[in-house]
Amino acid sequence: MIKGQMSLGDLVAFNGFLWMLNGPMRMSGWLINDAQRFIASSFKIRDMLKAESKIPLHAEKLPHTIEGYVEFQNVSFHFEDDPTTDILKNISFQVKPGQTLAILGETGSGKSTLVNLICRFYDPTSGQVKIDGVDAKKWQARELRQHIATVMQDIFLFSDTIEGNIAFGAPDASMEDIRRMARIADADHFIETMPESYDTIVGERGVGLSGGQKQRISLARALLKQPSILILDDTTSAVDMETEVKIQEELKKVTHQMTTFIIAHRISSVKDADEILILSHGEIIERGNHEELLEKQGYYYEIYHKQLGTEVDHNG
Ligand SMILES: Nc1ncnc2c1ncn2[C@@H]1O[C@H](COP(=O)(O)OP(=O)(O)OP(=O)(O)O)[C@@H](O)[C@H]1O
Ligand SMILES: [Mg+2]
């Protein structure tokens, strides 16, 4: 019609085709957008996979096994982002293979930071952490951690079966060993009552577990690894006192070959340790074994009496 070159039918068809193009055009917009996001994300993922740990890895290989002798020599530590605040100040101690060191102290006093130096999540700002007499910095963090099992304060379970979660650090473990460790951690009983026992899926996409149940599963996981050094950071804080005492009794039977670090709040968990450190604002304010600390009549003595309740206050 316009200049007589297009019929009405042509115009309608042309209009129709234009509309048909609309969908694919918009689609290609999305596709380009998605492709760009894919490219950007894959670069980020590649960078993350390639990232080197801030802690330098050294070439020296660890001996095949370690004895578990742990020594701190005047260790101080501050975080990079806050160099003026010493989180740990001049910490020194020695723990022989098979011994237990307990750490007590109010929240924020530096307990977790201290044990994190042993597996080289951080390195000291000054002083030395020695393992089997060698500066821990000489060893690859990854190798060192094969000999250390840590039950962290913030427990992480994988979306996997209970069995898979316990066997995480020891993929060749037998079912018999898995059950034995679960019994020591007092987890066997509640696991048996779960819908599919050890095959029950837990974690983010599975059955929800209580804090105390998670703690016991990760304790079993740590024990199964049969480490030279075992670190328990507040591991039994979420279980009741009676269960905690039971777990501690069972633990003693298997930890005599491991150097054990126990961070706890209840005296019942620390009283049998070879040495107990009391931390306050990153400093050791008291140290000794249970009897020595009671004699000092200081911080430890006070908590002991608070925890025993009024009963002991009356009886002396
Ligand atoms: N990544 C970090 N960066 C900066 N400061 C930190 C970091 N992690 C911990 N801190 C600080 O270090 C101090 C000691 O923390 P840490 O977790 O060692 O205490 P804690 O004794 O384990 O306490 P809790 O009993 O609550 O577990 C706290 O003041 C805390 O705020
Ligand atoms: Mg802590």
Short mmCIF file of C-alpha atoms and ligand atoms in Angstrom, two decimals:
data_model
loop_
_atom_site.label_atom_id
_atom_site.label_comp_id
_atom_site.label_asym_id
_atom_site.label_seq_id
_atom_site.Cartn_x
_atom_site.Cartn_y
_atom_site.Cartn_z
CA MET A 1 0.00 0.00 0.00
CA ILE A 2 2.80 2.39 0.86
CA LYS A 3 4.00 3.48 -2.56
CA GLY A 4 1.96 0.52 -3.73
CA GLN A 5 4.79 -1.88 -2.86
CA MET A 6 3.26 -3.71 0.07
CA SER A 7 -0.14 -5.33 0.26
CA LEU A 8 -2.20 -5.39 3.41
CA GLY A 9 -1.50 -9.12 3.61
CA ASP A 10 2.24 -8.46 3.43
CA LEU A 11 2.00 -5.96 6.28
CA VAL A 12 0.07 -8.39 8.45
CA ALA A 13 2.59 -11.13 7.72
CA PHE A 14 5.50 -8.75 8.34
CA ASN A 15 3.97 -7.70 11.64
CA GLY A 16 3.47 -11.34 12.58
CA PHE A 17 7.09 -12.19 11.78
CA LEU A 18 8.25 -9.25 13.88
CA TRP A 19 6.35 -10.67 16.83
CA MET A 20 7.79 -14.10 16.23
CA LEU A 21 11.26 -12.58 16.40
CA ASN A 22 10.46 -11.00 19.74
CA GLY A 23 10.69 -14.24 21.72
CA PRO A 24 14.07 -15.45 20.38
CA MET A 25 15.54 -11.95 20.67
CA ARG A 26 14.62 -11.75 24.31
CA MET A 27 15.85 -15.27 24.85
CA SER A 28 19.22 -14.42 23.35
CA GLY A 29 19.41 -11.47 25.76
CA TRP A 30 19.02 -13.89 28.66
CA LEU A 31 21.48 -16.31 27.14
CA ILE A 32 24.14 -13.62 26.75
CA ASN A 33 23.48 -12.50 30.28
CA ASP A 34 23.78 -16.09 31.60
CA ALA A 35 26.91 -16.71 29.57
CA GLN A 36 28.53 -13.60 30.99
CA ARG A 37 27.67 -14.66 34.52
CA PHE A 38 28.98 -18.13 33.81
CA ILE A 39 32.28 -16.70 32.58
CA ALA A 40 32.61 -14.36 35.55
CA SER A 41 31.81 -17.14 38.03
CA SER A 42 34.16 -19.61 36.44
CA PHE A 43 36.99 -17.09 36.72
CA LYS A 44 36.19 -16.63 40.40
CA ILE A 45 36.07 -20.38 40.98
CA ARG A 46 39.34 -20.84 39.12
CA ASP A 47 40.98 -18.14 41.24
CA MET A 48 39.70 -19.77 44.40
CA LEU A 49 40.95 -23.21 43.43
CA LYS A 50 44.32 -21.77 42.54
CA ALA A 51 44.57 -19.66 45.69
CA GLU A 52 47.55 -20.38 47.89
CA SER A 53 47.14 -20.57 51.64
CA LYS A 54 48.41 -17.41 53.32
CA ILE A 55 50.51 -19.65 55.48
CA PRO A 56 53.55 -20.48 53.36
CA LEU A 57 53.90 -24.15 52.57
CA HIS A 58 57.34 -25.50 52.99
CA ALA A 59 58.80 -28.32 51.09
CA GLU A 60 59.99 -30.31 54.07
CA LYS A 61 58.17 -33.57 54.48
CA LEU A 62 56.89 -34.71 57.81
CA PRO A 63 58.20 -37.98 59.15
CA HIS A 64 55.74 -40.77 58.47
CA THR A 65 54.27 -40.44 61.90
CA ILE A 66 54.61 -38.02 64.77
CA GLU A 67 54.94 -38.71 68.47
CA GLY A 68 52.76 -35.83 69.56
CA TYR A 69 55.16 -33.78 71.64
CA VAL A 70 53.77 -30.23 71.61
CA GLU A 71 55.60 -27.22 72.92
CA PHE A 72 54.74 -23.50 72.89
CA GLN A 73 57.70 -21.18 73.46
CA ASN A 74 56.73 -17.59 74.30
CA VAL A 75 53.97 -17.62 71.73
CA SER A 76 52.18 -14.36 71.03
CA PHE A 77 49.57 -13.83 68.38
CA HIS A 78 47.52 -11.04 66.85
CA PHE A 79 45.24 -11.06 63.83
CA GLU A 80 46.50 -9.24 60.75
CA ASP A 81 43.57 -6.85 60.71
CA ASP A 82 44.19 -5.75 64.29
CA PRO A 83 47.94 -5.68 65.01
CA THR A 84 47.58 -3.69 68.21
CA THR A 85 45.55 -6.33 70.06
CA ASP A 86 47.49 -9.37 71.20
CA ILE A 87 45.03 -12.24 71.35
CA LEU A 88 47.68 -14.51 72.94
CA LYS A 89 50.49 -13.15 75.06
CA ASN A 90 53.68 -15.01 75.79
CA ILE A 91 52.23 -18.50 76.11
CA SER A 92 54.61 -21.31 77.05
CA PHE A 93 53.89 -24.93 77.88
CA GLN A 94 54.99 -28.48 77.07
CA VAL A 95 52.81 -31.52 76.57
CA LYS A 96 54.37 -34.94 76.25
CA PRO A 97 52.96 -37.67 74.03
CA GLY A 98 49.90 -39.20 75.66
CA GLN A 99 49.44 -36.35 78.13
CA THR A 100 46.40 -34.11 78.40
CA LEU A 101 46.44 -30.33 78.57
CA ALA A 102 43.20 -28.62 79.53
CA ILE A 103 42.38 -24.99 78.87
CA LEU A 104 39.83 -23.04 80.82
CA GLY A 105 38.89 -19.39 80.61
CA GLU A 106 36.09 -16.98 79.95
CA THR A 107 34.67 -16.44 76.49
CA GLY A 108 37.02 -14.54 74.18
CA SER A 109 40.09 -15.31 76.30
CA GLY A 110 41.86 -16.95 73.33
CA LYS A 111 41.32 -20.68 73.91
CA SER A 112 40.26 -21.56 70.36
CA THR A 113 42.95 -19.33 68.89
CA LEU A 114 45.57 -21.15 70.95
CA VAL A 115 44.63 -24.61 69.70
CA ASN A 116 44.28 -23.30 66.15
CA LEU A 117 47.99 -22.54 66.19
CA ILE A 118 48.77 -26.24 66.68
CA CYS A 119 47.31 -27.27 63.32
CA ARG A 120 48.60 -24.09 61.70
CA PHE A 121 45.33 -22.41 60.93
CA TYR A 122 47.48 -19.47 61.95
CA ASP A 123 51.17 -19.14 62.75
CA PRO A 124 52.37 -17.27 65.85
CA THR A 125 53.26 -13.61 65.47
CA SER A 126 56.23 -14.23 67.73
CA GLY A 127 57.58 -17.25 69.55
CA GLN A 128 57.47 -20.84 68.34
CA VAL A 129 55.07 -23.74 68.20
CA LYS A 130 57.12 -26.92 68.17
CA ILE A 131 55.84 -30.35 67.35
CA ASP A 132 58.15 -33.25 68.16
CA GLY A 133 60.81 -30.62 68.79
CA VAL A 134 60.58 -29.08 65.30
CA ASP A 135 59.16 -25.65 64.50
CA ALA A 136 55.70 -26.40 63.06
CA LYS A 137 56.34 -23.84 60.31
CA LYS A 138 58.83 -26.26 58.79
CA TRP A 139 56.10 -28.71 57.95
CA GLN A 140 53.36 -28.58 55.40
CA ALA A 141 50.13 -27.69 57.12
CA ARG A 142 48.26 -30.28 55.06
CA GLU A 143 50.56 -33.10 56.15
CA LEU A 144 50.63 -31.97 59.74
CA ARG A 145 46.85 -32.04 59.88
CA GLN A 146 46.83 -35.70 58.90
CA HIS A 147 48.16 -36.43 62.38
CA ILE A 148 45.85 -34.06 64.22
CA ALA A 149 42.12 -34.45 64.74
CA THR A 150 40.17 -31.43 65.88
CA VAL A 151 36.61 -31.34 67.03
CA MET A 152 35.90 -27.69 66.33
CA GLN A 153 33.62 -25.53 68.34
CA ASP A 154 31.44 -24.89 65.27
CA ILE A 155 30.63 -28.36 64.11
CA PHE A 156 30.20 -29.12 60.48
CA LEU A 157 28.43 -32.21 59.19
CA PHE A 158 28.29 -33.12 55.53
CA SER A 159 25.04 -33.91 53.73
CA ASP A 160 25.87 -37.57 53.90
CA THR A 161 25.01 -40.65 55.94
CA ILE A 162 26.03 -40.81 59.60
CA GLU A 163 28.48 -43.54 58.65
CA GLY A 164 29.99 -41.31 55.94
CA ASN A 165 30.27 -38.43 58.35
CA ILE A 166 32.10 -40.48 60.97
CA ALA A 167 34.40 -42.11 58.42
CA PHE A 168 35.25 -38.80 56.75
CA GLY A 169 38.90 -38.70 57.82
CA ALA A 170 39.37 -42.46 57.60
CA PRO A 171 37.72 -43.77 54.44
CA ASP A 172 39.11 -47.29 54.94
CA ALA A 173 37.66 -47.75 58.40
CA SER A 174 35.60 -50.85 59.05
CA MET A 175 32.00 -50.67 60.22
CA GLU A 176 33.14 -52.34 63.42
CA ASP A 177 35.59 -49.50 64.15
CA ILE A 178 32.99 -46.89 63.26
CA ARG A 179 30.60 -48.41 65.79
CA ARG A 180 33.30 -48.71 68.42
CA MET A 181 34.15 -45.02 68.17
CA ALA A 182 30.47 -44.09 68.16
CA ARG A 183 30.07 -46.06 71.38
CA ILE A 184 32.97 -44.23 73.02
CA ALA A 185 31.43 -40.92 71.94
CA ASP A 186 28.08 -42.11 73.35
CA ALA A 187 26.52 -41.71 69.90
CA ASP A 188 25.81 -45.36 69.12
CA HIS A 189 22.59 -45.43 71.07
CA PHE A 190 20.87 -42.45 69.44
CA ILE A 191 22.15 -43.46 66.00
CA GLU A 192 20.47 -46.85 66.41
CA THR A 193 17.15 -45.14 67.04
CA MET A 194 17.35 -43.06 63.82
CA PRO A 195 15.12 -44.16 60.91
CA GLU A 196 17.94 -45.79 58.97
CA SER A 197 20.51 -46.12 61.71
CA TYR A 198 24.03 -45.44 60.36
CA ASP A 199 22.62 -44.96 56.85
CA THR A 200 20.47 -42.00 57.87
CA ILE A 201 21.33 -38.90 55.87
CA VAL A 202 22.17 -35.94 58.08
CA GLY A 203 23.57 -32.48 57.45
CA GLU A 204 21.96 -29.64 55.51
CA ARG A 205 19.74 -31.81 53.37
CA GLY A 206 19.11 -34.57 55.89
CA VAL A 207 17.68 -35.27 59.29
CA GLY A 208 18.26 -32.48 61.77
CA LEU A 209 20.39 -33.32 64.80
CA SER A 210 20.69 -31.59 68.14
CA GLY A 211 23.89 -29.76 69.06
CA GLY A 212 24.87 -32.54 71.45
CA GLN A 213 24.24 -35.22 68.82
CA LYS A 214 26.40 -33.36 66.29
CA GLN A 215 29.16 -33.02 68.88
CA ARG A 216 29.12 -36.75 69.53
CA ILE A 217 29.24 -37.63 65.82
CA SER A 218 32.22 -35.35 65.27
CA LEU A 219 33.94 -36.78 68.33
CA ALA A 220 33.54 -40.27 66.84
CA ARG A 221 34.94 -38.91 63.56
CA ALA A 222 38.01 -37.49 65.33
CA LEU A 223 38.68 -40.69 67.27
CA LEU A 224 38.38 -42.88 64.19
CA LYS A 225 41.25 -40.97 62.62
CA GLN A 226 43.50 -42.27 65.45
CA PRO A 227 45.48 -39.03 65.50
CA SER A 228 48.69 -38.40 67.43
CA ILE A 229 47.19 -35.13 68.63
CA LEU A 230 43.53 -34.79 69.54
CA ILE A 231 41.99 -31.37 70.05
CA LEU A 232 38.57 -31.09 71.67
CA ASP A 233 37.25 -27.53 71.57
CA ASP A 234 34.17 -27.35 73.76
CA THR A 235 33.20 -30.75 72.43
CA THR A 236 30.84 -31.83 75.16
CA SER A 237 29.34 -28.42 75.99
CA ALA A 238 25.95 -29.30 74.51
CA VAL A 239 25.46 -32.66 76.22
CA ASP A 240 24.12 -33.04 79.73
CA MET A 241 26.51 -33.42 82.60
CA GLU A 242 25.86 -37.12 83.13
CA THR A 243 26.58 -37.92 79.46
CA GLU A 244 29.68 -35.73 79.57
CA VAL A 245 31.11 -37.66 82.52
CA LYS A 246 30.34 -40.93 80.73
CA ILE A 247 32.09 -39.74 77.54
CA GLN A 248 35.12 -38.53 79.51
CA GLU A 249 35.45 -41.92 81.18
CA GLU A 250 35.30 -43.73 77.83
CA LEU A 251 37.68 -41.24 76.25
CA LYS A 252 40.34 -41.92 78.83
CA LYS A 253 40.51 -45.52 77.64
CA VAL A 254 41.52 -44.50 74.11
CA THR A 255 43.37 -41.21 74.51
CA HIS A 256 46.32 -42.47 76.53
CA GLN A 257 48.30 -42.75 73.28
CA MET A 258 47.22 -39.36 72.01
CA THR A 259 48.34 -35.95 73.13
CA THR A 260 45.02 -34.43 74.03
CA PHE A 261 43.93 -30.81 74.32
CA ILE A 262 40.62 -30.23 76.05
CA ILE A 263 38.86 -26.89 76.11
CA ALA A 264 35.93 -27.11 78.48
CA HIS A 265 33.88 -25.19 80.97
CA ARG A 266 33.03 -27.95 83.40
CA ILE A 267 35.61 -28.90 86.02
CA SER A 268 34.60 -32.54 85.60
CA SER A 269 36.08 -32.48 82.06
CA VAL A 270 39.43 -30.99 83.00
CA LYS A 271 40.22 -32.26 86.49
CA ASP A 272 42.19 -35.32 85.36
CA ALA A 273 44.39 -33.39 82.93
CA ASP A 274 48.15 -33.41 83.48
CA GLU A 275 48.14 -29.64 83.36
CA ILE A 276 45.33 -27.10 83.35
CA LEU A 277 45.88 -23.59 81.96
CA ILE A 278 43.57 -20.74 82.92
CA LEU A 279 43.49 -18.10 80.21
CA SER A 280 42.32 -14.54 80.65
CA HIS A 281 42.65 -11.93 77.89
CA GLY A 282 45.22 -14.11 76.14
CA GLU A 283 47.42 -14.64 79.18
CA ILE A 284 47.93 -17.65 81.41
CA ILE A 285 46.81 -16.42 84.82
CA GLU A 286 46.95 -19.76 86.62
CA ARG A 287 48.35 -23.18 85.85
CA GLY A 288 48.84 -26.55 87.50
CA ASN A 289 46.97 -29.79 88.01
CA HIS A 290 43.63 -30.04 89.78
CA GLU A 291 45.05 -30.37 93.31
CA GLU A 292 47.64 -27.61 92.82
CA LEU A 293 45.03 -25.25 91.47
CA LEU A 294 42.64 -25.92 94.34
CA GLU A 295 45.41 -25.12 96.79
CA LYS A 296 46.01 -21.77 95.11
CA GLN A 297 42.46 -20.77 96.01
CA GLY A 298 42.25 -18.54 92.93
CA TYR A 299 40.11 -18.51 89.81
CA TYR A 300 39.99 -22.32 89.43
CA TYR A 301 39.08 -22.82 93.06
CA GLU A 302 36.25 -20.33 92.65
CA ILE A 303 34.77 -22.04 89.59
CA TYR A 304 35.13 -25.41 91.27
CA HIS A 305 33.03 -24.26 94.19
CA LYS A 306 30.50 -22.51 91.99
CA GLN A 307 30.02 -25.68 89.97
CA LEU A 308 29.72 -27.94 92.96
CA GLY A 309 26.99 -25.63 94.16
CA THR A 310 26.05 -24.64 97.67
CA GLU A 311 26.42 -28.21 98.88
CA VAL A 312 30.20 -27.92 99.06
CA ASP A 313 30.15 -24.34 100.30
CA HIS A 314 28.43 -25.65 103.40
CA ASN A 315 30.54 -28.75 103.85
CA GLY A 316 33.84 -27.02 103.17
N1 LIG B 1 39.34 -14.12 62.74
C1 LIG B 1 39.44 -13.23 63.74
N2 LIG B 1 39.80 -11.95 63.50
C2 LIG B 1 39.92 -11.06 64.50
N3 LIG B 1 39.69 -11.34 65.81
C3 LIG B 1 39.32 -12.59 66.11
C4 LIG B 1 39.16 -13.61 65.10
N4 LIG B 1 38.81 -14.77 65.71
C5 LIG B 1 38.72 -14.48 67.03
N5 LIG B 1 39.04 -13.19 67.27
C6 LIG B 1 39.11 -12.56 68.59
O1 LIG B 1 40.09 -13.22 69.36
C7 LIG B 1 39.70 -13.31 70.72
C8 LIG B 1 39.81 -14.73 71.20
O2 LIG B 1 38.88 -15.53 70.49
P1 LIG B 1 38.77 -17.08 70.75
O3 LIG B 1 37.77 -17.60 69.77
O4 LIG B 1 40.12 -17.68 70.74
O5 LIG B 1 38.18 -17.12 72.23
P2 LIG B 1 37.70 -18.38 73.08
O6 LIG B 1 38.44 -18.34 74.36
O7 LIG B 1 37.78 -19.61 72.27
O8 LIG B 1 36.17 -18.00 73.38
P3 LIG B 1 34.89 -18.97 73.53
O9 LIG B 1 34.92 -19.53 74.92
O10 LIG B 1 33.74 -18.03 73.34
O11 LIG B 1 34.97 -19.99 72.47
C9 LIG B 1 38.29 -12.72 70.80
O12 LIG B 1 38.40 -11.40 71.29
C10 LIG B 1 37.82 -12.72 69.38
O13 LIG B 1 36.96 -11.64 69.16
MG MG B 2 36.44 -20.89 71.47
#
